[in-house]
Coordinates of N, CA and C and ligand atoms in Angstrom, one line a residue:
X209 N 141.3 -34.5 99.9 CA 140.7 -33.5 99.0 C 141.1 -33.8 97.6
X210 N 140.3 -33.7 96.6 CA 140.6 -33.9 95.7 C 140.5 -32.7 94.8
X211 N 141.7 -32.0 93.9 CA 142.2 -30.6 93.9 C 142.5 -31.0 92.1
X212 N 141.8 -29.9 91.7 CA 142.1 -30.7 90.1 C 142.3 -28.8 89.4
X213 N 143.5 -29.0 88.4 CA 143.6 -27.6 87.6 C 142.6 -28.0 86.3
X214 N 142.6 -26.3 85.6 CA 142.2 -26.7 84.4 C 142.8 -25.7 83.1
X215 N 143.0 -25.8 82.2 CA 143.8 -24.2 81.6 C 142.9 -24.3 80.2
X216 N 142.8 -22.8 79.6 CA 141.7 -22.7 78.6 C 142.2 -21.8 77.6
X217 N 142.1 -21.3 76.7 CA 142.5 -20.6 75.7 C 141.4 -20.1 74.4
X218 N 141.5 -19.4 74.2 CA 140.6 -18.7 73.1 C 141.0 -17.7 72.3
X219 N 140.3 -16.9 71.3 CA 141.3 -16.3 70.6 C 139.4 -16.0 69.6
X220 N 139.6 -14.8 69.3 CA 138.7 -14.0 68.8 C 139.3 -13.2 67.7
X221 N 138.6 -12.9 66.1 CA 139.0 -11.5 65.6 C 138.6 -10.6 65.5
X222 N 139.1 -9.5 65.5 CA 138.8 -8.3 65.7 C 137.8 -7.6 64.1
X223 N 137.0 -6.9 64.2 CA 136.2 -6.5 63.5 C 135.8 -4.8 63.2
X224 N 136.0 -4.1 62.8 CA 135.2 -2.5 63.2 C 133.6 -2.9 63.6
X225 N 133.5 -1.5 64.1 CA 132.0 -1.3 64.9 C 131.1 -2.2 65.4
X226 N 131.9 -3.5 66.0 CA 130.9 -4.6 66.9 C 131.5 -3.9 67.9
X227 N 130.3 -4.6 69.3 CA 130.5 -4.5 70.7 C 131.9 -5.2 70.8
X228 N 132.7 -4.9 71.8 CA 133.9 -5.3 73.0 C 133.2 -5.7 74.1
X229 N 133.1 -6.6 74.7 CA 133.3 -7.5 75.6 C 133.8 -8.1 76.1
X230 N 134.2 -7.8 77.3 CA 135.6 -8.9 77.6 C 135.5 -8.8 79.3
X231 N 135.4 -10.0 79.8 CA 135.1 -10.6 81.2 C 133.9 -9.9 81.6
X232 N 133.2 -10.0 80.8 CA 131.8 -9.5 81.0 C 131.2 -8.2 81.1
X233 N 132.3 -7.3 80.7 CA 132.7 -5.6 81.1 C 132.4 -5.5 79.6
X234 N 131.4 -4.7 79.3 CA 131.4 -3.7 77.9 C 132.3 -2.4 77.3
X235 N 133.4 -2.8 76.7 CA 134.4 -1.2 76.7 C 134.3 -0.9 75.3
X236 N 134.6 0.2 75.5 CA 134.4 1.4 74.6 C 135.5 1.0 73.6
X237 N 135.4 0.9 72.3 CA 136.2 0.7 71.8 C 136.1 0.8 69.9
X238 N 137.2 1.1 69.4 CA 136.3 1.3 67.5 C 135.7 -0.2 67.4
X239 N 136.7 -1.4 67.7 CA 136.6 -2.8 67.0 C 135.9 -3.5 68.4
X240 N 135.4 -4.7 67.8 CA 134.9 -6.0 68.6 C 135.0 -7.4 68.0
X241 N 134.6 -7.7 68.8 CA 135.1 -9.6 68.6 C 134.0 -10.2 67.7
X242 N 134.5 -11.0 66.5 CA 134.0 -11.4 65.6 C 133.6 -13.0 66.3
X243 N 132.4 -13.1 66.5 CA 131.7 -14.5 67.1 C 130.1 -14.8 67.1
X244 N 130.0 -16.0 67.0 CA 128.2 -16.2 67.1 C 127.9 -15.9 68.8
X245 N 128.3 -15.7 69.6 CA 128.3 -15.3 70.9 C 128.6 -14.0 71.0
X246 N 128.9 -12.9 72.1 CA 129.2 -11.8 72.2 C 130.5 -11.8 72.0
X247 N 131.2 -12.8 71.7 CA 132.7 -13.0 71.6 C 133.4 -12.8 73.0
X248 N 133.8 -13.0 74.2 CA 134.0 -12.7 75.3 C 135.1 -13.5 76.2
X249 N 136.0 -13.6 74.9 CA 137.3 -14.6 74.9 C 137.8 -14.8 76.4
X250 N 137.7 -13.2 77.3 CA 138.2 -14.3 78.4 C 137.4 -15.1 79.3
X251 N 136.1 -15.0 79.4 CA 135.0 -15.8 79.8 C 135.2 -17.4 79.2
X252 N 135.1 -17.4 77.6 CA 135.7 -18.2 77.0 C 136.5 -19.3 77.7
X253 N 137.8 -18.4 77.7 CA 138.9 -19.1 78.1 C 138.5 -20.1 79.7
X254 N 138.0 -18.9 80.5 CA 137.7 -19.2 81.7 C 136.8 -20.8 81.8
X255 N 135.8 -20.7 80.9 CA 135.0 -21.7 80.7 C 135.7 -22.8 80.1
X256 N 136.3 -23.1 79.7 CA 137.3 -23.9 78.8 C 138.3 -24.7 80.1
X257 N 138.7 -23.9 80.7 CA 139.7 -24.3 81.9 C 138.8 -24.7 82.6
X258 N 137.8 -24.1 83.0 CA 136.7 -25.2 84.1 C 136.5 -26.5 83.6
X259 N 135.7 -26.5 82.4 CA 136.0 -28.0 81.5 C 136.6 -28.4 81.6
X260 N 137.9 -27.9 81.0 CA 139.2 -29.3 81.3 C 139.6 -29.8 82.7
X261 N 139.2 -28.8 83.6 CA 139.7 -29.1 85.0 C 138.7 -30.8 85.3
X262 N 137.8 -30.6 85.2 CA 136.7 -31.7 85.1 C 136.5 -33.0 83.8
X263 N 137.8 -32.7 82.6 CA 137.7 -33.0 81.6 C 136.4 -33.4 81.2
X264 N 135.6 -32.1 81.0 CA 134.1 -32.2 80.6 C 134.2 -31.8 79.3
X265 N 134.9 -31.8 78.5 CA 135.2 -31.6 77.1 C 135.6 -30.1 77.3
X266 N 135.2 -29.3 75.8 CA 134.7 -27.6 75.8 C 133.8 -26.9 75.8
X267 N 134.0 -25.5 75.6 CA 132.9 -24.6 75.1 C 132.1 -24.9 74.2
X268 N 132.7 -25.5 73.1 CA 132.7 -26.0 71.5 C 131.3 -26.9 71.4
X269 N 131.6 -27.8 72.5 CA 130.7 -29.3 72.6 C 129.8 -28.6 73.3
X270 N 129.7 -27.9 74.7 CA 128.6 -27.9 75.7 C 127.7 -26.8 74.6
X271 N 128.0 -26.0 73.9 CA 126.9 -24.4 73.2 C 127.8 -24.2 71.6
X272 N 127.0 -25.2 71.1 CA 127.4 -25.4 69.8 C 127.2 -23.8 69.3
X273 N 127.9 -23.4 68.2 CA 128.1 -22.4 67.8 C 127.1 -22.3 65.9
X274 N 126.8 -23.6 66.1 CA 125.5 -23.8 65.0 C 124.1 -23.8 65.7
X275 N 123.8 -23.4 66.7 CA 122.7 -23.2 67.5 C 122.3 -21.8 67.5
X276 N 120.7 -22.1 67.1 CA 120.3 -20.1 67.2 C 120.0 -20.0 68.5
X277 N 120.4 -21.0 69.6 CA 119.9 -20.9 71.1 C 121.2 -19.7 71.8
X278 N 122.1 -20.1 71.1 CA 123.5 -19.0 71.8 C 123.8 -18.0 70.8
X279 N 123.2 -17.7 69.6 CA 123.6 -16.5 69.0 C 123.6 -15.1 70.1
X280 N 124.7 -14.3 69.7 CA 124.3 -13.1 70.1 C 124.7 -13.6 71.9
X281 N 124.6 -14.7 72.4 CA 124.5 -14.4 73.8 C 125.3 -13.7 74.6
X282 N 125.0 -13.5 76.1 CA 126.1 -12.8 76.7 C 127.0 -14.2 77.3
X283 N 128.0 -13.9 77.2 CA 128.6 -15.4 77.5 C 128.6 -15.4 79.5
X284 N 128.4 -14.4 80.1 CA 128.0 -14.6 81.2 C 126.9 -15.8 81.4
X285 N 126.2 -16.1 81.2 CA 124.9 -16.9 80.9 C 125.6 -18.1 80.4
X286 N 127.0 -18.4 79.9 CA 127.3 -19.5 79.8 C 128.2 -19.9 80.7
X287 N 129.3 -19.2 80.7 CA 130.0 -19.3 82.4 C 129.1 -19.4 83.5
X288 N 127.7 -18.6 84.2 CA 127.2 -19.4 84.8 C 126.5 -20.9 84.7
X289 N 126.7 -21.5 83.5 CA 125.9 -22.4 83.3 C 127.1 -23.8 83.4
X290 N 128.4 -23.4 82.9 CA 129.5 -23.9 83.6 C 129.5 -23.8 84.5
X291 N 129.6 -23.2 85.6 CA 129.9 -23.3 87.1 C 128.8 -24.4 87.8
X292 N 127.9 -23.9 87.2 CA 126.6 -25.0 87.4 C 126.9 -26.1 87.5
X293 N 127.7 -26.6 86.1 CA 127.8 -28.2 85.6 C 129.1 -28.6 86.7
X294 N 130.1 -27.5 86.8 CA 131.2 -27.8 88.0 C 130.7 -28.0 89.0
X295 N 129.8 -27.4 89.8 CA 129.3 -27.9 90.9 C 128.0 -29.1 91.0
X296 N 127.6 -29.5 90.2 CA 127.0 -30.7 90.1 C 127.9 -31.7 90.1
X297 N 129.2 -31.8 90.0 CA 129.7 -32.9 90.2 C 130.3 -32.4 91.7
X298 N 130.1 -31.6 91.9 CA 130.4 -31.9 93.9 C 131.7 -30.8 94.0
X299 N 132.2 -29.8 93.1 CA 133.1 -29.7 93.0 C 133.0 -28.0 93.0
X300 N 134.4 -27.1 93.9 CA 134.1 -25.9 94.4 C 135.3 -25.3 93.7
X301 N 135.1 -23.5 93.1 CA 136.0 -23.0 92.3 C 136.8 -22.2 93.4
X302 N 138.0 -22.4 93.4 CA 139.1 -22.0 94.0 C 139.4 -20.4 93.8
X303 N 140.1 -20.7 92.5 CA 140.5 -19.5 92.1 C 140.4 -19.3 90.6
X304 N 140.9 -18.4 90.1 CA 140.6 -18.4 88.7 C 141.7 -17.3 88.2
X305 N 142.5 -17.3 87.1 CA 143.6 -16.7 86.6 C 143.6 -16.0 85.5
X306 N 143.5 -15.4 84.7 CA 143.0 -15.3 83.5 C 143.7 -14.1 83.1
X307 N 144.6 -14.2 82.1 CA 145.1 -12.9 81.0 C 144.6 -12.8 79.6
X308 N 144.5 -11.5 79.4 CA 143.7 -10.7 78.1 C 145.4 -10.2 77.1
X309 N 145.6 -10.7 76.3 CA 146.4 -10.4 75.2 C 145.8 -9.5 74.2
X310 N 146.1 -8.1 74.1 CA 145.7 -6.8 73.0 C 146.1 -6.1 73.5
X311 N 146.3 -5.4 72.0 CA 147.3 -4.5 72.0 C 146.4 -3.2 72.1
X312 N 145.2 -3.2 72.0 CA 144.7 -1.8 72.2 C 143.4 -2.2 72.4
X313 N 142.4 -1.0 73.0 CA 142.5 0.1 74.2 C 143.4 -0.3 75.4
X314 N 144.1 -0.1 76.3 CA 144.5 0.0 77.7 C 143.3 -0.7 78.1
X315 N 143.5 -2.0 78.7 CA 142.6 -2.2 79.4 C 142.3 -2.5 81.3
X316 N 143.8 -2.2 81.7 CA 143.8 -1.8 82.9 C 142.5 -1.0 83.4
X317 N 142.3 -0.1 83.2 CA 141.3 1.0 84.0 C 139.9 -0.3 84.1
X318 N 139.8 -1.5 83.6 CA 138.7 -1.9 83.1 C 138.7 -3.0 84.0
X319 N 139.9 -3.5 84.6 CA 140.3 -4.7 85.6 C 139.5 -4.9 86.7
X320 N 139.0 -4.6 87.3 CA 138.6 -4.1 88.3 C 136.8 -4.7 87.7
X321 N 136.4 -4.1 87.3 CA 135.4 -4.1 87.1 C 134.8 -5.3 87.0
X322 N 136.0 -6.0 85.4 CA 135.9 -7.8 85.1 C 136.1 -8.2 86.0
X323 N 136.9 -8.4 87.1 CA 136.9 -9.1 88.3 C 135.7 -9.3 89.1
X324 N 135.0 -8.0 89.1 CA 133.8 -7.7 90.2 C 132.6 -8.9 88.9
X325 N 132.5 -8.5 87.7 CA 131.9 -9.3 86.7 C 132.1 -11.0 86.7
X326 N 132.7 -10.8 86.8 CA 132.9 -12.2 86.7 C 133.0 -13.4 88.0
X327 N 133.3 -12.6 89.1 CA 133.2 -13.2 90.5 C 131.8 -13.7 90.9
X328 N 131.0 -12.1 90.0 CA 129.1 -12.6 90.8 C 129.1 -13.3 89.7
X329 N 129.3 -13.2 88.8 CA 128.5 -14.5 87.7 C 129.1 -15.7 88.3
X330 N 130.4 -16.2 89.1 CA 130.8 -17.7 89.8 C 130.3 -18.1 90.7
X331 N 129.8 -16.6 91.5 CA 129.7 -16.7 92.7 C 130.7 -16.9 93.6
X332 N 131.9 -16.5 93.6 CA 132.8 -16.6 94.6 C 133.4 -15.1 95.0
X333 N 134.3 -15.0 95.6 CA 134.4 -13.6 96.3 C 135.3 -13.6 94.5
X334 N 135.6 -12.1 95.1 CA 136.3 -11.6 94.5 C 137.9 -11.6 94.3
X335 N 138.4 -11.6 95.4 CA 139.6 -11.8 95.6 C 140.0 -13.6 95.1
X336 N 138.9 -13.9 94.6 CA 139.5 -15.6 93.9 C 139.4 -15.4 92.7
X337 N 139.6 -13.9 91.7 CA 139.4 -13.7 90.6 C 140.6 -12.8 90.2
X338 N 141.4 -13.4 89.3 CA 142.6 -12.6 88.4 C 142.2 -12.4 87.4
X339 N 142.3 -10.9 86.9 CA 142.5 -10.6 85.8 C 143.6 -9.8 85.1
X340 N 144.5 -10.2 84.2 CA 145.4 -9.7 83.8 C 145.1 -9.4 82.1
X341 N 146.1 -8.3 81.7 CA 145.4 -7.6 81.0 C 147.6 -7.6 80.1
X342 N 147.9 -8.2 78.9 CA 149.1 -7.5 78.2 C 149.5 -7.1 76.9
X343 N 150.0 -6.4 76.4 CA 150.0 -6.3 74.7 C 151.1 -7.2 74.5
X344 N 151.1 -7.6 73.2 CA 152.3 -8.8 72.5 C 153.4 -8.0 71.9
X345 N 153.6 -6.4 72.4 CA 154.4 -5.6 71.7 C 154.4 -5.7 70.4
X346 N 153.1 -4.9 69.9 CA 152.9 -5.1 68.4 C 153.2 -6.2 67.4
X347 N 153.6 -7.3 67.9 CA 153.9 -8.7 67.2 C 152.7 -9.6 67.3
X348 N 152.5 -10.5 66.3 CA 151.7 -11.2 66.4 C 150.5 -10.9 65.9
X349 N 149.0 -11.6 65.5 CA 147.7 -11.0 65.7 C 147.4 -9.8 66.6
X350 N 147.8 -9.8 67.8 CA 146.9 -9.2 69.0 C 147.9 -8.3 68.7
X351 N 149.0 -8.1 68.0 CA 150.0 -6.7 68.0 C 149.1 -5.6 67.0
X352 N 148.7 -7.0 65.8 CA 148.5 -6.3 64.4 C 147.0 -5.6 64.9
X353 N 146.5 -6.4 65.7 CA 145.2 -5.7 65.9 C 144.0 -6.5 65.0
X354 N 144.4 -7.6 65.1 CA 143.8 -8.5 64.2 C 142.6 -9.2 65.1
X355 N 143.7 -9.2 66.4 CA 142.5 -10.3 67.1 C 143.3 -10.2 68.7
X356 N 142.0 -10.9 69.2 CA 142.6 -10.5 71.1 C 142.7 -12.4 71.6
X357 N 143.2 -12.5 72.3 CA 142.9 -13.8 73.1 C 143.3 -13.4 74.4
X358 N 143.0 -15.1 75.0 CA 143.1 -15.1 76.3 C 143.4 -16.6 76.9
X359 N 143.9 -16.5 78.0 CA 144.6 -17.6 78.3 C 144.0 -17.6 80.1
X360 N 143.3 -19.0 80.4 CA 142.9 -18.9 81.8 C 143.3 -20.0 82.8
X361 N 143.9 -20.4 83.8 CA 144.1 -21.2 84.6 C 142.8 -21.1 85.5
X362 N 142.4 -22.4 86.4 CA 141.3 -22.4 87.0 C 141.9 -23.8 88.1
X363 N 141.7 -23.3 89.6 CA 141.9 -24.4 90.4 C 140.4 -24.9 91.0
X364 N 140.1 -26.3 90.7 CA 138.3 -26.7 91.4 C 138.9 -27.6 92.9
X365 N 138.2 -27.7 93.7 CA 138.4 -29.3 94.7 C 137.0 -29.4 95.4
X366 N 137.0 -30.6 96.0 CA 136.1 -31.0 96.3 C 136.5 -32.0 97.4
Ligands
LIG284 MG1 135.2 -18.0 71.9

């Protein structure tokens, strides 16, 4: 079997009165993510780690961010279109790991949901989807409230 990781990273800034999106879950929030996409950093991240697992480059190269084809998108629509290009090479998503860094709203109550989001957009159960969710204790960007990221591990084999 041939068992390959991948790890991803992203990082968005925060804005007043745009949408929050994050693992595909819409939350209620004053700020949102400043991006030519819906900004959806842990999708992002997620997508990023499938690439490298495959070293298929990035997000960056596959949905240029100078294209009016992905303005505005939901980045679910691009994560599926990753899993796509993962499984075209013969290759099956394991598991998937993924922490959300911000410091505000709580986004526990919301976990559950991105899990359920993000599993049907892979198509794998559920239970092969982590989402973790922590503040940076007011340090840093994501403390200041400046900006959120995310960091994702992904296992493929085939
Ligand atoms: Mg991004």
């Amino acid at each position: 079997m041939d068992i390959r990781v991948g790890h991803g990273y992203d990082v968005h800034a925060l804005a007043d009165g745009l949408k929050l999106v994050l693992g595909g879950v819409e939350i209620e929030h004053t700020k949102g993510c400043v991006a030519h996409s819906d900004g959806d950093v842990a999708i992002h991240a997620i997508c990023d780690a499938l690439l490298g697992a495959l070293a298929l480059g990035d997000i960056g190269k596959l949905f240029p961010d100078t294209s009016e084809e992905f303005r505005g998108i939901d980045s679910r629509i691009l994560l599926r279109r990753v899993v796509d290009l993962v499984a075209s090479r013969g290759y099956t998503v394991s598991n998937v790991d993924c922490t959300i860094a911000m410091q505000r709203p709580k986004l526990r109550p919301h976990i559950d949901a991105m899990r359920k989001a993000l599993a049907s957009t892979m198509g794998i159960e559920c239970g092969r989807v982590s989402v973790k969710a922590t503040t940076t204790e007011r340090m840093g960007f994501e403390g200041r409230e400046e900006g959120v990221s995310a960091h994702a591990v992904v296992l493929v084999y085939r």
